[in-house]
Amino acid sequence: MDYRKTAQEIYEKGGAKENLVSAAHCATRLRLVLADNAKCDAKAVEDIDGVKGVFSASGQLQIILGTGTVNKVYDEFIAVSGLTAATKEEVKAAAAAKQNLFKRAIKTLGDIFVPIIPAIVASGFLMGIMEALNFMVNNDFLSINTSGSIFVFANLFANTAYVFLPILIAYSAAKAFGGNPYLGAVIGMLMIHPDLQNAWTVATQGVLKTQSVWFGLYEVDLVGYQGHVIPVIIAVWVMCFIEKRLHKAVPAMFDLFVTPLVSVFVTGYLTYSVIGPIFVTIENSIIGGIQTLLTLPLGLGSLLMGGLYSTTVVAGIHHMYTVIDMGQLSAYGFTYWLPLASAANMAQGAATLAVALKTKNQKTKSVALPSAFSCFMGITEPAIFGVNLRHFKPFVCGAIGGAAGAMYASIVGLGASGTGVTGLFGLLLCLHSPIHYIIMGAIAIGVSFTLTWMFGYKDAAPAEKKALRSDRPAVSCQPGAVYAPVAGTVIPSEEIPDETFAAGVLGQGVGIQPADGLVVAPFDGEIASVTDTCHAVGITSPDGMELLIHVGVDTVAMNGDGFTCFVQEGQQVKAGDRLIAFDRAKIAAASHPDVVVVLVTNSDDYETLSIQTGACKTLDKVIQV
């Protein structure tokens, strides 16, 4: 079979890219979401080589290709259609449109700051290194030439991203808001124009110049916005709002020069006269309030926030913390929030490490160990979502450890000279006070690890082994025989509650109403295919029989929830070896039949196929070809 040709024909008969919204596949079917089903020639699709049937269900066009074939056609289809990237963006956009205003705002902050993090990290690291070098030189711990070009230039490089931060933010914000990023950059430049007094000098020199605005209604300070974040974002949002509406209203022949001119001029005047003064005050109040919280006596405020930090990561609102870091760096020269985040992240890593070292379950260990080290580097999601939240108690222990480390950081007044990096590498941003950072990390890691080891995790490996053990008799496999992969009641294939399976499109076989949640190998053979969602496997016998075992009907929609797979493609198995464990309660809660479908997909190769219906135990013979 020419998989590329089949994919190309499906693409063309389906209405081509203009009619495609998304594509996915399960064990047997290519599932397409189309903009207009009427534009798809379903009859022509059904006549394509390799296609065994076509029907619409659940808003999808389902093209039956069969196990072992569908994944190959799907890969070619994605290559032909170029659909993957577009589908991801569409899914993200659809998900974002359903979110409330607060979540959309948090996502927007992430879209603005994530792209500029490398620049911020580079400057932050270099600032920390230069600060440490200056400290060691001034205290005679180190003797280097501070007037040499490398040292002098490095000092210039160190704070560049922070000096011109409004431009970086404005450019990125314009892209996030759908405006012209270069016009956004101009707004950022306006906010740090050299004719404005540098904001860093106000504390020592006071405001040197003011300007009357709105025809003498009031005066504003002619001070730049170095180190500010919120006013820049609001100003660029206003510019994008004006620009997009002008594009619609201004005739095309004037649009090129009218829209940029008006957008920048109006936004600039509003920024200097209204947006800047108001939102600088708001931002300063927020930063001041947070600093008051973090400096409460005995570190109680940081204790609270250090304990809650990981929960905010789970909620997805941690992107807004960059605003806090930037504001504190501008106001105080250090961010006191970043050490708190580092303590929380390292504590979650320690909890995951305790699980990894304590468990005897190899699957848990293989996930937990790399996730723990990733967490120590500042990437927390694999540890939090993959391990700690699943067992919950380690997550709580991690939160307690983070609270303890953050409390220490507050008591000793630990701050970071930059942002963007937490965990062990966060030390580079605290080289002015490395001992305190190391102690903070040791407290967070020690408390979290100890609590998780003692109280937070009880190894579940023995229970899992008992629950999934197959008390099977020894089986001597006969040629052409299929033994029941699950205990229950065997029904003829025409009684399976799915028209494709019942019609025998994918082959003849049986359905089994399961009595338990464990599927085992129905004969000695090789695993031919395994679905990503773990609900179906294909297995081939030494004499060439091709078998599909599919747990439930339409269970692909569960995205693997409630399913555990013990085998992989190409693996050799013996009759009775575990293939899939499934949660019958979850399948029922999702309103799907849990019948286990057992089909000989190459049944056309055999003259006869006899089945045995009624009650069966695991590895009773149910099919003979």
mmCIF file of N, CA and C in Angstrom, residues 169-229:
data_model
loop_
_atom_site.group_PDB
_atom_site.id
_atom_site.type_symbol
_atom_site.label_atom_id
_atom_site.label_comp_id
_atom_site.label_asym_id
_atom_site.label_seq_id
_atom_site.Cartn_x
_atom_site.Cartn_y
_atom_site.Cartn_z
ATOM 1 N N ILE A 169 9.992 45.010 26.077
ATOM 2 C CA ILE A 169 8.613 44.711 26.465
ATOM 3 C C ILE A 169 7.639 45.226 25.416
ATOM 4 N N ALA A 170 7.874 46.431 24.925
ATOM 5 C CA ALA A 170 6.953 47.041 23.959
ATOM 6 C C ALA A 170 6.916 46.232 22.661
ATOM 7 N N TYR A 171 8.067 45.811 22.181
ATOM 8 C CA TYR A 171 8.123 45.014 20.951
ATOM 9 C C TYR A 171 7.353 43.700 21.132
ATOM 10 N N SER A 172 7.634 43.002 22.242
ATOM 11 C CA SER A 172 6.987 41.724 22.496
ATOM 12 C C SER A 172 5.489 41.897 22.734
ATOM 13 N N ALA A 173 5.108 42.973 23.436
ATOM 14 C CA ALA A 173 3.691 43.217 23.720
ATOM 15 C C ALA A 173 2.921 43.488 22.439
ATOM 16 N N ALA A 174 3.517 44.241 21.525
ATOM 17 C CA ALA A 174 2.833 44.534 20.259
ATOM 18 C C ALA A 174 2.560 43.246 19.485
ATOM 19 N N LYS A 175 3.508 42.313 19.497
ATOM 20 C CA LYS A 175 3.284 41.031 18.835
ATOM 21 C C LYS A 175 2.167 40.259 19.518
ATOM 22 N N ALA A 176 2.146 40.286 20.858
ATOM 23 C CA ALA A 176 1.111 39.566 21.597
ATOM 24 C C ALA A 176 -0.271 40.162 21.373
ATOM 25 N N PHE A 177 -0.337 41.490 21.193
ATOM 26 C CA PHE A 177 -1.621 42.166 21.005
ATOM 27 C C PHE A 177 -2.039 42.239 19.538
ATOM 28 N N GLY A 178 -1.215 41.724 18.646
ATOM 29 C CA GLY A 178 -1.577 41.698 17.243
ATOM 30 C C GLY A 178 -1.304 42.979 16.498
ATOM 31 N N GLY A 179 -0.418 43.835 17.034
ATOM 32 C CA GLY A 179 -0.061 45.071 16.366
ATOM 33 C C GLY A 179 1.282 44.976 15.673
ATOM 34 N N ASN A 180 1.720 46.085 15.100
ATOM 35 C CA ASN A 180 3.022 46.141 14.449
ATOM 36 C C ASN A 180 4.109 46.210 15.523
ATOM 37 N N PRO A 181 4.970 45.191 15.629
ATOM 38 C CA PRO A 181 5.963 45.179 16.716
ATOM 39 C C PRO A 181 6.961 46.328 16.632
ATOM 40 N N TYR A 182 7.198 46.840 15.425
ATOM 41 C CA TYR A 182 8.159 47.939 15.293
ATOM 42 C C TYR A 182 7.550 49.257 15.780
ATOM 43 N N LEU A 183 6.261 49.433 15.557
ATOM 44 C CA LEU A 183 5.591 50.594 16.155
ATOM 45 C C LEU A 183 5.570 50.452 17.668
ATOM 46 N N GLY A 184 5.391 49.215 18.147
ATOM 47 C CA GLY A 184 5.463 48.972 19.583
ATOM 48 C C GLY A 184 6.824 49.355 20.130
ATOM 49 N N ALA A 185 7.888 49.003 19.397
ATOM 50 C CA ALA A 185 9.237 49.360 19.831
ATOM 51 C C ALA A 185 9.408 50.879 19.893
ATOM 52 N N VAL A 186 8.787 51.601 18.959
ATOM 53 C CA VAL A 186 8.860 53.063 18.987
ATOM 54 C C VAL A 186 8.228 53.609 20.260
ATOM 55 N N ILE A 187 7.098 53.035 20.675
ATOM 56 C CA ILE A 187 6.465 53.461 21.930
ATOM 57 C C ILE A 187 7.418 53.211 23.093
ATOM 58 N N GLY A 188 8.102 52.058 23.078
ATOM 59 C CA GLY A 188 9.093 51.791 24.123
ATOM 60 C C GLY A 188 10.217 52.801 24.109
ATOM 61 N N MET A 189 10.650 53.196 22.933
ATOM 62 C CA MET A 189 11.708 54.211 22.823
ATOM 63 C C MET A 189 11.231 55.565 23.347
ATOM 64 N N LEU A 190 9.985 55.913 23.038
ATOM 65 C CA LEU A 190 9.437 57.176 23.548
ATOM 66 C C LEU A 190 9.487 57.220 25.069
ATOM 67 N N MET A 191 9.322 56.072 25.686
ATOM 68 C CA MET A 191 9.220 56.035 27.145
ATOM 69 C C MET A 191 10.582 56.105 27.829
ATOM 70 N N ILE A 192 11.673 55.951 27.062
ATOM 71 C CA ILE A 192 13.007 56.145 27.647
ATOM 72 C C ILE A 192 13.810 57.128 26.792
ATOM 73 N N HIS A 193 13.114 58.050 26.154
ATOM 74 C CA HIS A 193 13.771 59.044 25.293
ATOM 75 C C HIS A 193 14.830 59.798 26.108
ATOM 76 N N PRO A 194 16.009 60.056 25.529
ATOM 77 C CA PRO A 194 17.074 60.727 26.294
ATOM 78 C C PRO A 194 16.726 62.145 26.732
ATOM 79 N N ASP A 195 15.718 62.787 26.109
ATOM 80 C CA ASP A 195 15.304 64.116 26.550
ATOM 81 C C ASP A 195 14.473 64.073 27.825
ATOM 82 N N LEU A 196 14.019 62.878 28.196
ATOM 83 C CA LEU A 196 13.337 62.715 29.488
ATOM 84 C C LEU A 196 14.391 62.463 30.564
ATOM 85 N N GLN A 197 14.112 62.913 31.767
ATOM 86 C CA GLN A 197 15.028 62.640 32.871
ATOM 87 C C GLN A 197 15.072 61.147 33.145
ATOM 88 N N ASN A 198 16.248 60.584 33.278
ATOM 89 C CA ASN A 198 16.386 59.166 33.574
ATOM 90 C C ASN A 198 15.751 58.858 34.930
ATOM 91 N N ALA A 199 14.878 57.860 34.940
ATOM 92 C CA ALA A 199 14.141 57.541 36.168
ATOM 93 C C ALA A 199 15.061 57.135 37.314
ATOM 94 N N TRP A 200 16.260 56.585 36.982
ATOM 95 C CA TRP A 200 17.162 56.150 38.046
ATOM 96 C C TRP A 200 17.716 57.343 38.838
ATOM 97 N N THR A 201 17.660 58.548 38.275
ATOM 98 C CA THR A 201 18.259 59.717 38.938
ATOM 99 C C THR A 201 17.269 60.479 39.820
ATOM 100 N N VAL A 202 16.004 60.130 39.758
ATOM 101 C CA VAL A 202 14.983 60.895 40.487
ATOM 102 C C VAL A 202 15.207 60.810 41.992
ATOM 103 N N ALA A 203 15.619 59.635 42.464
ATOM 104 C CA ALA A 203 15.788 59.454 43.908
ATOM 105 C C ALA A 203 16.841 60.395 44.485
ATOM 106 N N THR A 204 17.873 60.699 43.708
ATOM 107 C CA THR A 204 18.959 61.557 44.219
ATOM 108 C C THR A 204 18.824 63.006 43.774
ATOM 109 N N GLN A 205 18.233 63.256 42.615
ATOM 110 C CA GLN A 205 18.168 64.625 42.078
ATOM 111 C C GLN A 205 16.778 65.249 42.192
ATOM 112 N N GLY A 206 15.768 64.415 42.430
ATOM 113 C CA GLY A 206 14.405 64.932 42.382
ATOM 114 C C GLY A 206 13.971 65.128 40.937
ATOM 115 N N VAL A 207 12.719 65.528 40.743
ATOM 116 C CA VAL A 207 12.204 65.776 39.397
ATOM 117 C C VAL A 207 12.716 67.127 38.928
ATOM 118 N N LEU A 208 13.399 67.137 37.762
ATOM 119 C CA LEU A 208 14.045 68.348 37.282
ATOM 120 C C LEU A 208 13.163 69.185 36.364
ATOM 121 N N LYS A 209 12.166 68.565 35.720
ATOM 122 C CA LYS A 209 11.384 69.309 34.742
ATOM 123 C C LYS A 209 9.979 68.741 34.648
ATOM 124 N N THR A 210 8.984 69.630 34.494
ATOM 125 C CA THR A 210 7.595 69.210 34.305
ATOM 126 C C THR A 210 7.056 69.836 33.020
ATOM 127 N N GLN A 211 5.876 69.365 32.599
ATOM 128 C CA GLN A 211 5.260 69.872 31.373
ATOM 129 C C GLN A 211 3.754 69.986 31.563
ATOM 130 N N SER A 212 3.206 71.134 31.175
ATOM 131 C CA SER A 212 1.756 71.333 31.211
ATOM 132 C C SER A 212 1.117 70.567 30.058
ATOM 133 N N VAL A 213 0.009 69.859 30.320
ATOM 134 C CA VAL A 213 -0.666 69.069 29.292
ATOM 135 C C VAL A 213 -2.154 69.381 29.275
ATOM 136 N N TRP A 214 -2.807 68.931 28.170
ATOM 137 C CA TRP A 214 -4.241 69.131 27.998
ATOM 138 C C TRP A 214 -4.632 70.594 28.208
ATOM 139 N N PHE A 215 -3.887 71.462 27.481
ATOM 140 C CA PHE A 215 -4.192 72.901 27.447
ATOM 141 C C PHE A 215 -4.142 73.531 28.837
ATOM 142 N N GLY A 216 -3.120 73.123 29.596
ATOM 143 C CA GLY A 216 -2.903 73.731 30.899
ATOM 144 C C GLY A 216 -3.718 73.145 32.023
ATOM 145 N N LEU A 217 -4.376 72.032 31.775
ATOM 146 C CA LEU A 217 -5.230 71.437 32.814
ATOM 147 C C LEU A 217 -4.417 70.953 34.014
ATOM 148 N N TYR A 218 -3.267 70.369 33.758
ATOM 149 C CA TYR A 218 -2.395 69.924 34.855
ATOM 150 C C TYR A 218 -0.999 69.711 34.288
ATOM 151 N N GLU A 219 -0.044 69.419 35.188
ATOM 152 C CA GLU A 219 1.342 69.213 34.778
ATOM 153 C C GLU A 219 1.775 67.785 35.082
ATOM 154 N N VAL A 220 2.696 67.280 34.256
ATOM 155 C CA VAL A 220 3.248 65.944 34.475
ATOM 156 C C VAL A 220 4.762 66.057 34.562
ATOM 157 N N ASP A 221 5.369 65.102 35.252
ATOM 158 C CA ASP A 221 6.830 65.050 35.354
ATOM 159 C C ASP A 221 7.411 64.487 34.062
ATOM 160 N N LEU A 222 8.422 65.139 33.527
ATOM 161 C CA LEU A 222 9.101 64.640 32.326
ATOM 162 C C LEU A 222 10.216 63.677 32.748
ATOM 163 N N VAL A 223 9.786 62.510 33.181
ATOM 164 C CA VAL A 223 10.685 61.468 33.693
ATOM 165 C C VAL A 223 10.470 60.210 32.867
ATOM 166 N N GLY A 224 11.548 59.542 32.530
ATOM 167 C CA GLY A 224 11.462 58.318 31.749
ATOM 168 C C GLY A 224 10.881 57.158 32.545
ATOM 169 N N TYR A 225 10.709 56.041 31.854
ATOM 170 C CA TYR A 225 10.049 54.880 32.456
ATOM 171 C C TYR A 225 11.008 53.693 32.560
ATOM 172 N N GLN A 226 12.294 53.998 32.812
ATOM 173 C CA GLN A 226 13.271 52.923 33.007
ATOM 174 C C GLN A 226 12.827 52.023 34.167
ATOM 175 N N GLY A 227 12.856 50.710 33.923
ATOM 176 C CA GLY A 227 12.525 49.766 34.981
ATOM 177 C C GLY A 227 11.050 49.522 35.178
ATOM 178 N N HIS A 228 10.176 50.233 34.449
ATOM 179 C CA HIS A 228 8.731 50.045 34.619
ATOM 180 C C HIS A 228 8.188 49.059 33.600
ATOM 181 N N VAL A 229 7.110 48.390 33.964
ATOM 182 C CA VAL A 229 6.545 47.326 33.138
ATOM 183 C C VAL A 229 5.096 47.614 32.761
#
